[in-house]
PDB file of C-alpha atoms in Angstrom:
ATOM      1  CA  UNK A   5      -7.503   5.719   6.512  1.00 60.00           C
ATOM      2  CA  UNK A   6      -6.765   8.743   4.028  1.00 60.00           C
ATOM      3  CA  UNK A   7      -9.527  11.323   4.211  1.00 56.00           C
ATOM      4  CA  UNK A   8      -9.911  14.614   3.098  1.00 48.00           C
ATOM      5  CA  UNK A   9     -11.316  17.905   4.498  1.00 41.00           C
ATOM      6  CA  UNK A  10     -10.367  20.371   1.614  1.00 40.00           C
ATOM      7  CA  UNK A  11     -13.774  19.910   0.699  1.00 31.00           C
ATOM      8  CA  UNK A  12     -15.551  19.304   4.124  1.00 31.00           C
ATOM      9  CA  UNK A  13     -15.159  19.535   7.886  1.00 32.00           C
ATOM     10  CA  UNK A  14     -14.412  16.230   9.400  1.00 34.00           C
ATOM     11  CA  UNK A  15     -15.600  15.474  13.269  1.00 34.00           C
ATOM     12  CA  UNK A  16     -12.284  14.446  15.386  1.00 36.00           C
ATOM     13  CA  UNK A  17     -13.339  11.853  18.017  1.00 37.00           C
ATOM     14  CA  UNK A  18     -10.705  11.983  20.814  1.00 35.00           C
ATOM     15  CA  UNK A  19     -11.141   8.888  23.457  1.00 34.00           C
ATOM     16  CA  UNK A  20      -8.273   6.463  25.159  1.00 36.00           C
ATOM     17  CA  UNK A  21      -7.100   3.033  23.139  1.00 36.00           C
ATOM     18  CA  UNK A  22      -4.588   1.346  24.076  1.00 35.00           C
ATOM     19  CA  UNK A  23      -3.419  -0.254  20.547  1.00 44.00           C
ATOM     20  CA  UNK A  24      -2.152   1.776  17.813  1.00 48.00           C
ATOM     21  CA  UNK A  25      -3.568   1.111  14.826  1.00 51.00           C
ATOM     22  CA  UNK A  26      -3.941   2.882  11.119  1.00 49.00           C
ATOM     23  CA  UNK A  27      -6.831   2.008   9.382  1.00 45.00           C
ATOM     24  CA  UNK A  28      -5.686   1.274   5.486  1.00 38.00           C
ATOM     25  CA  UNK A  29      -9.167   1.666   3.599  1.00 37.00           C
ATOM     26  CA  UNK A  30      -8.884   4.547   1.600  1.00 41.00           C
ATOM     27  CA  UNK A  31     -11.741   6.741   1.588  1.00 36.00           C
ATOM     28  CA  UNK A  32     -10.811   9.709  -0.534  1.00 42.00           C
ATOM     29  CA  UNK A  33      -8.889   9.443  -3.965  1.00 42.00           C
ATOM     30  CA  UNK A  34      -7.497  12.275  -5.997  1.00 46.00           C
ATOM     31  CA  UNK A  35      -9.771  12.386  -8.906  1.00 46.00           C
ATOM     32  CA  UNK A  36      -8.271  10.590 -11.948  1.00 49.00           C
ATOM     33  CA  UNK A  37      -4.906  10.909  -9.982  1.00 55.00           C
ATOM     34  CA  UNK A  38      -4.668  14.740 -10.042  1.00 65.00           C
ATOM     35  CA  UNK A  39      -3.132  15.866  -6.807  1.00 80.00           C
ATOM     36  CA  UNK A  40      -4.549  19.620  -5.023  1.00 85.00           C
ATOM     37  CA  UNK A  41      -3.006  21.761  -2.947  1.00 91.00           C
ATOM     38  CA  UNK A  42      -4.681  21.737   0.340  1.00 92.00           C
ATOM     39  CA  UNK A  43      -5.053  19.639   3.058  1.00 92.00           C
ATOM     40  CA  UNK A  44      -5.457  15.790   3.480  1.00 90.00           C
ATOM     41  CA  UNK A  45      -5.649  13.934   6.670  1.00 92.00           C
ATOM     42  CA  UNK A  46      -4.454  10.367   7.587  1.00 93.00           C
ATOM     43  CA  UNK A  47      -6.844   9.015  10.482  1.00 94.00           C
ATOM     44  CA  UNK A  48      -4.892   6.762  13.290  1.00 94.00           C
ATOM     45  CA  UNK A  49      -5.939   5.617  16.622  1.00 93.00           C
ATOM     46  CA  UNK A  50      -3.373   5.140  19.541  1.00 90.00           C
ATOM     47  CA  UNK A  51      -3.599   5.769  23.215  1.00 89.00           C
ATOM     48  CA  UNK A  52      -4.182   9.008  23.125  1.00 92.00           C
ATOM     49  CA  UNK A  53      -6.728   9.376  20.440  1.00 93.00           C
ATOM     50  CA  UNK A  54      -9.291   7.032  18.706  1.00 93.00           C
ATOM     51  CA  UNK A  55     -10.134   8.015  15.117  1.00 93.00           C
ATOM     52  CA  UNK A  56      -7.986  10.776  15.143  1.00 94.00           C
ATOM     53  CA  UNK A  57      -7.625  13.035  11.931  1.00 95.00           C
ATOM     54  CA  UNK A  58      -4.313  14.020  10.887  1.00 95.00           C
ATOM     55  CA  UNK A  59      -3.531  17.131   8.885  1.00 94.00           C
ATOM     56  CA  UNK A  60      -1.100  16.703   5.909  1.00 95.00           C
ATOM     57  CA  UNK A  61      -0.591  20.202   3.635  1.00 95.00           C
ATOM     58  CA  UNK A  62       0.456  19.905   0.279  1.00 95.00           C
ATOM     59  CA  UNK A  63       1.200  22.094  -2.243  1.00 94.00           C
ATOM     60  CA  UNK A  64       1.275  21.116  -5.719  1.00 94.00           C
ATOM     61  CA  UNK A  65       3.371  22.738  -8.887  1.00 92.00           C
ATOM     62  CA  UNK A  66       1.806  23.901 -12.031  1.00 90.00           C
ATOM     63  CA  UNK A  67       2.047  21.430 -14.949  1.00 88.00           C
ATOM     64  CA  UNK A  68       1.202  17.687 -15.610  1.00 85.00           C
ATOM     65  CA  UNK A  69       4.628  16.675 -13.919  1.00 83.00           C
ATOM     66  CA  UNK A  70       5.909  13.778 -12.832  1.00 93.00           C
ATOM     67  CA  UNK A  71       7.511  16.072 -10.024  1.00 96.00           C
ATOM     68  CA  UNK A  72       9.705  14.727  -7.013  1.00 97.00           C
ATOM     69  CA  UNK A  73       8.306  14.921  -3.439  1.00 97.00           C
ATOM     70  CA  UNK A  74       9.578  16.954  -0.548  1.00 97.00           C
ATOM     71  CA  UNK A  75       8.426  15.940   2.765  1.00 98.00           C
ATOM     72  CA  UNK A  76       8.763  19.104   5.373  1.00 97.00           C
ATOM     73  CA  UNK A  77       8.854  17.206   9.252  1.00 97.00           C
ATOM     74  CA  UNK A  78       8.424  20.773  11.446  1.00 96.00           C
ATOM     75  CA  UNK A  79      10.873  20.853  14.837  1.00 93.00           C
ATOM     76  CA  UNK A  80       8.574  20.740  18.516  1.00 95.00           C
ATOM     77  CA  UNK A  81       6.345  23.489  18.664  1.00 95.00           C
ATOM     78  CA  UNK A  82       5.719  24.417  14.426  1.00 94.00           C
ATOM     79  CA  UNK A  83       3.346  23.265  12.414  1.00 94.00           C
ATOM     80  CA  UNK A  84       2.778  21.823   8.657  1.00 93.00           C
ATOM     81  CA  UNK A  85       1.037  24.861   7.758  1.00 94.00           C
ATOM     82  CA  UNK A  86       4.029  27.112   8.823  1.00 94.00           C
ATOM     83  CA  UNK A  87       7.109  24.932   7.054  1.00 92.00           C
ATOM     84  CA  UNK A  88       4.625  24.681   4.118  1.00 92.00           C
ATOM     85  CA  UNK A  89       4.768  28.503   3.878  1.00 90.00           C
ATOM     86  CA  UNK A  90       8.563  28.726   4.690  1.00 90.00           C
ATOM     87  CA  UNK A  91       9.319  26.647   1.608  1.00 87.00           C
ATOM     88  CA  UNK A  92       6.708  28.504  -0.714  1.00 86.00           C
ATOM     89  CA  UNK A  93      10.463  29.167  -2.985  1.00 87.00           C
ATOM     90  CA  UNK A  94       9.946  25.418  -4.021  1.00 89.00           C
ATOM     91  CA  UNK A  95       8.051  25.355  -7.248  1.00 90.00           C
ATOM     92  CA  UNK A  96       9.915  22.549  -9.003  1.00 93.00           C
ATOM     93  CA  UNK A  97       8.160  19.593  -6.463  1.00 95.00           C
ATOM     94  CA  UNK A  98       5.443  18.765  -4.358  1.00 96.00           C
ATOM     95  CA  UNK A  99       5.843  19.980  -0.929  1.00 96.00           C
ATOM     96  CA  UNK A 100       4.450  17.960   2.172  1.00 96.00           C
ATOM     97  CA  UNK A 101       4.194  18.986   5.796  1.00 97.00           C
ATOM     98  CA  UNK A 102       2.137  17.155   7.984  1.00 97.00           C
ATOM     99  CA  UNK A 103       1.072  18.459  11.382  1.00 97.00           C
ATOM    100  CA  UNK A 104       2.794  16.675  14.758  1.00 96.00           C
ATOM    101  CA  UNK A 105       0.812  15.440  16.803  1.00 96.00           C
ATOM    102  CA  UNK A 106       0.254  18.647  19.585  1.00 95.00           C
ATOM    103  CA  UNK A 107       2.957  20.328  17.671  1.00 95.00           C
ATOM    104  CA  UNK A 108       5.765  17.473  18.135  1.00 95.00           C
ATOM    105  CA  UNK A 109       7.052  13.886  17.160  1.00 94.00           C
ATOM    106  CA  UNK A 110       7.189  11.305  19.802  1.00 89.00           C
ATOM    107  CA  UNK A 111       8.200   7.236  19.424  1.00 80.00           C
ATOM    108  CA  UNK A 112       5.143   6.574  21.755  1.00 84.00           C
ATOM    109  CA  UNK A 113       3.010   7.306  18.796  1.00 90.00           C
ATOM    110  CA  UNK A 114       2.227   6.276  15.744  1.00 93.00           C
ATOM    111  CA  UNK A 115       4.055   8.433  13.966  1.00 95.00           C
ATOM    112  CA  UNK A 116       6.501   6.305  11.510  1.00 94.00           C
ATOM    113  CA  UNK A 117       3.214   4.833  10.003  1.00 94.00           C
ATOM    114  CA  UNK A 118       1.696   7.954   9.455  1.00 96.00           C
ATOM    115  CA  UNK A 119       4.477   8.604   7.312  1.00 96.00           C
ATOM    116  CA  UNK A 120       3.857   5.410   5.389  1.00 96.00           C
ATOM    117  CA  UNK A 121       0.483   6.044   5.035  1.00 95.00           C
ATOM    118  CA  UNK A 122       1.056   9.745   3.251  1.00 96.00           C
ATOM    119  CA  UNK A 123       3.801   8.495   0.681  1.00 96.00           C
ATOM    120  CA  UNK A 124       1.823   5.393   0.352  1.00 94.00           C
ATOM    121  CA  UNK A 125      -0.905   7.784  -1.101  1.00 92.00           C
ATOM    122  CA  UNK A 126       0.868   9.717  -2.918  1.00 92.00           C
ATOM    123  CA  UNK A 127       2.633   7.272  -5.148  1.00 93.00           C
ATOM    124  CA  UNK A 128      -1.225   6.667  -6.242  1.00 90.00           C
ATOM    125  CA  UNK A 129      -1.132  10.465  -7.853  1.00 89.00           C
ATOM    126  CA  UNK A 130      -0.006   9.641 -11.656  1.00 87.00           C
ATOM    127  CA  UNK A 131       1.502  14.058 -10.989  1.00 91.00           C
ATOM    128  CA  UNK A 132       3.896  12.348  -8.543  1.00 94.00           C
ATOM    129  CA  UNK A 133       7.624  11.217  -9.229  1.00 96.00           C
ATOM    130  CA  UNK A 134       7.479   7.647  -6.723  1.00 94.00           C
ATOM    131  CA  UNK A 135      11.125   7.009  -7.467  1.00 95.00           C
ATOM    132  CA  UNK A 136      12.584  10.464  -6.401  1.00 97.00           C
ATOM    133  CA  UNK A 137      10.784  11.296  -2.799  1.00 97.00           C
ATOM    134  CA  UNK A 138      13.011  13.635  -0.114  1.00 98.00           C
ATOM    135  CA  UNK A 139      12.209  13.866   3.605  1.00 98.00           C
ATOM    136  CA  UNK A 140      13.756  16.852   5.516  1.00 97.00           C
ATOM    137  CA  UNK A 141      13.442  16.652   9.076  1.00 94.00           C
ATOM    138  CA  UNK A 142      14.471  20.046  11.572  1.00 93.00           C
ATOM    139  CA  UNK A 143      15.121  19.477  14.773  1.00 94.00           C
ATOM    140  CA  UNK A 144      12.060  17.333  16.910  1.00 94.00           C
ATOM    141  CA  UNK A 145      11.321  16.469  12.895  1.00 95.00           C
ATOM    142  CA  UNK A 146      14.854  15.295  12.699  1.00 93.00           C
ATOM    143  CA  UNK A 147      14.815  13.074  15.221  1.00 93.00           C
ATOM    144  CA  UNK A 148      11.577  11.218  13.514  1.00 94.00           C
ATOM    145  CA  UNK A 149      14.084  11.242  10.267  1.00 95.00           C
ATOM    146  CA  UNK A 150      16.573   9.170  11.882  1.00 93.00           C
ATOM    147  CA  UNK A 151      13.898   6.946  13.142  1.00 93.00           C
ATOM    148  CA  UNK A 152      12.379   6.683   9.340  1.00 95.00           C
ATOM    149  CA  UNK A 153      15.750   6.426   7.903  1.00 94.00           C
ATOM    150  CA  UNK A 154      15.816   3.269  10.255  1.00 94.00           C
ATOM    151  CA  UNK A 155      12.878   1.567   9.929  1.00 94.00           C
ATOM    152  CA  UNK A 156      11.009   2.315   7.114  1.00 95.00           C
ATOM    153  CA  UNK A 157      11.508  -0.072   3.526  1.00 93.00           C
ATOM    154  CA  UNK A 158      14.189   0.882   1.091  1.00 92.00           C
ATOM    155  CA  UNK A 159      11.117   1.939  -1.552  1.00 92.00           C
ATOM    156  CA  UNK A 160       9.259   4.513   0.377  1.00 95.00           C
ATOM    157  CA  UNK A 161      11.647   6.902   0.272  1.00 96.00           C
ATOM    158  CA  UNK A 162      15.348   8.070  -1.257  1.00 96.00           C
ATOM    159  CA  UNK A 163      16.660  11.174   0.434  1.00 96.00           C
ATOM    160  CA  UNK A 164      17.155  12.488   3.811  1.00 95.00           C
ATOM    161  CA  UNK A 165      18.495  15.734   5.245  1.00 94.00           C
ATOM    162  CA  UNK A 166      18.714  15.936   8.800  1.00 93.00           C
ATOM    163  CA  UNK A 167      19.107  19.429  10.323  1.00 92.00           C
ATOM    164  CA  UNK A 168      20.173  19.931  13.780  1.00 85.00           C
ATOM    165  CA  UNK A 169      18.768  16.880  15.120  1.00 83.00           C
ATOM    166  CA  UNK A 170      20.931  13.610  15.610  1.00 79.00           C
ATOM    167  CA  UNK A 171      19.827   9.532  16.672  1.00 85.00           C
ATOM    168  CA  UNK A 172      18.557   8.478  20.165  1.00 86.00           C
ATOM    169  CA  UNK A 173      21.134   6.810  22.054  1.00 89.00           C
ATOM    170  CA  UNK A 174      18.526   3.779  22.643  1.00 90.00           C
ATOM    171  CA  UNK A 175      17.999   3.304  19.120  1.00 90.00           C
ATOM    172  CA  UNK A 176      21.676   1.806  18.920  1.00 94.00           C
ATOM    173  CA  UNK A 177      23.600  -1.019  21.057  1.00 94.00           C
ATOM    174  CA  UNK A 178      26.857  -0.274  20.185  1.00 93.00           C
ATOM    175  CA  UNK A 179      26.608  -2.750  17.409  1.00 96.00           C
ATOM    176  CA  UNK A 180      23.317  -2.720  15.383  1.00 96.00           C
ATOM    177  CA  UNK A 181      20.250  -0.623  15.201  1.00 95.00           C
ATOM    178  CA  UNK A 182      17.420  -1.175  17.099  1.00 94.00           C
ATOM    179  CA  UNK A 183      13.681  -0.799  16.907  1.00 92.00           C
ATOM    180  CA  UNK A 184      10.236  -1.798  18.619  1.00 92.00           C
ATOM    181  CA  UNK A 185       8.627  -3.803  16.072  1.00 90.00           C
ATOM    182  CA  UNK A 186       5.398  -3.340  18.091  1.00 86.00           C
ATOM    183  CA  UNK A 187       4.925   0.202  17.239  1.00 82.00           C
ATOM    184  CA  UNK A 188       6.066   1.364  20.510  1.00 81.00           C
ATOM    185  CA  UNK A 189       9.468   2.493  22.014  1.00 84.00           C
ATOM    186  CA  UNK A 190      10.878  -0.139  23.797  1.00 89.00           C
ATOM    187  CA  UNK A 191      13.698  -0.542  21.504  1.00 92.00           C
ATOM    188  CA  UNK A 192      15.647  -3.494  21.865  1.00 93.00           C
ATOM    189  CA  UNK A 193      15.162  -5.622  18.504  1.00 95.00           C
ATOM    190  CA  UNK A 194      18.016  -5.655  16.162  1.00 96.00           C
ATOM    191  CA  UNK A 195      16.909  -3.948  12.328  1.00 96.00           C
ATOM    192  CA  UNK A 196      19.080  -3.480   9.858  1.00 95.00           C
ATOM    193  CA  UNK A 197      18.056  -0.608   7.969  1.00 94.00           C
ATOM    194  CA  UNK A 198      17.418  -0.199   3.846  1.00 94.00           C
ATOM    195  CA  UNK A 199      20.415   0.630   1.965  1.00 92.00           C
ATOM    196  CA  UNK A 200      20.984   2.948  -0.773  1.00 92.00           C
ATOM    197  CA  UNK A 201      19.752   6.238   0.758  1.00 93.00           C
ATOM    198  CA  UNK A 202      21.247   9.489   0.155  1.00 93.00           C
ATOM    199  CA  UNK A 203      22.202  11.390   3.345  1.00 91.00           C
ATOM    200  CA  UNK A 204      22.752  14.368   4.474  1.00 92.00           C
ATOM    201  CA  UNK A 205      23.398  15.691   7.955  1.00 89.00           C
ATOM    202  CA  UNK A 206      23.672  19.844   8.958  1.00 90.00           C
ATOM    203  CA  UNK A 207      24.677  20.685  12.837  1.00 84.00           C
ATOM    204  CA  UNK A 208      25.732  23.744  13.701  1.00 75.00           C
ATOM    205  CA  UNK A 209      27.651  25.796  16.782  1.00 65.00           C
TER     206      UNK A 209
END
């Protein structure tokens, strides 16, 4: 469910479930497809939170665009609000940084899907270039990149830059690539991920 607080406060329920879940109706729409900077929120459910709101910031370039899409995954311990500020250079694209969960990116949530949820929105903004969409992942955010770069379909995204952050050894045999198709991270089904990605991978010493 895409909701938006720019506008209002939203109540965040917290409770235990034990089924992930992302609920897909839509309940807030940029109006006549013009995309704000601000904040949007994505509400999941998992078992750690029921109805749980959330954040995505955005920030949104002057002009009637089409404009490619950065996504900005923070490392353990940041937030979307402080990588949207550390790219505040970028005024050629929209820049997205959604808030970890507790300030991090874990397999045991539902994180890959809330992912697909925010470029799944955004490719309804007619100020957003669908066919030219970057994720950067640092670190912790990294780590989520290599899991997106695995399992998520060849049209939600184009580019990836991984910084400092490299691919759990569990999420390869040896062979192929593996995944939990359930949503959780017991990784032992074979996936063979989309093709035709741009890569690029920064480690340092």
């Amino acid at each position: 469910m895409l909701v938006s607080t720019a506008f209002s406060q939203v109540n965040r329920k917290r409770s235990k479930q034990t089924k992930q879940k992302t609920v897909s109706q839509e309940v807030f729409k940029a109006v006549n497809g013009v995309l704000k900077s601000g904040i949007f929120h994505i509400r999941q459910s998992w078992s750690e939170e029921t109805d749980y709101d959330r954040p995505v910031h955005i920030k949104v370039p002057h002009g009637v665009g089409p404009f490619p899409v950065s996504i900005m995954l923070h490392g353990r311990g940041g937030t979307g609000a402080r990588k949207l500020q550390a790219q505040r250079g970028m005024t050629d694209r929209i820049v997205i940084a959604p808030d970890g969960y507790k300030k991090g990116w874990s397999a045991q949530r539902p994180d890959v899907d809330f992912i697909r949820q925010i470029i799944k929105y955004i490719k309804t903004c007619k100020i957003t270039d669908g066919s030219n969409i970057a994720i950067h992942g640092a670190s912790n955010g990294a780590g989520l990149l290599n899991q997106l770069m695995i399992e998520l379909e060849a049209d939600t995204f184009h580019h990836g830059i991984c910084s400092i952050g490299g691919l759990r050894p569990d999420r390869h045999d040896g062979t192929n690539f593996l995944w939990d198709p359930t949503g959780g991270a017991n990784f032992t089904t074979p996936i063979v991920p989309a093709k035709g990605r741009r890569w690029l991978q920064i480690n340092g010493t």
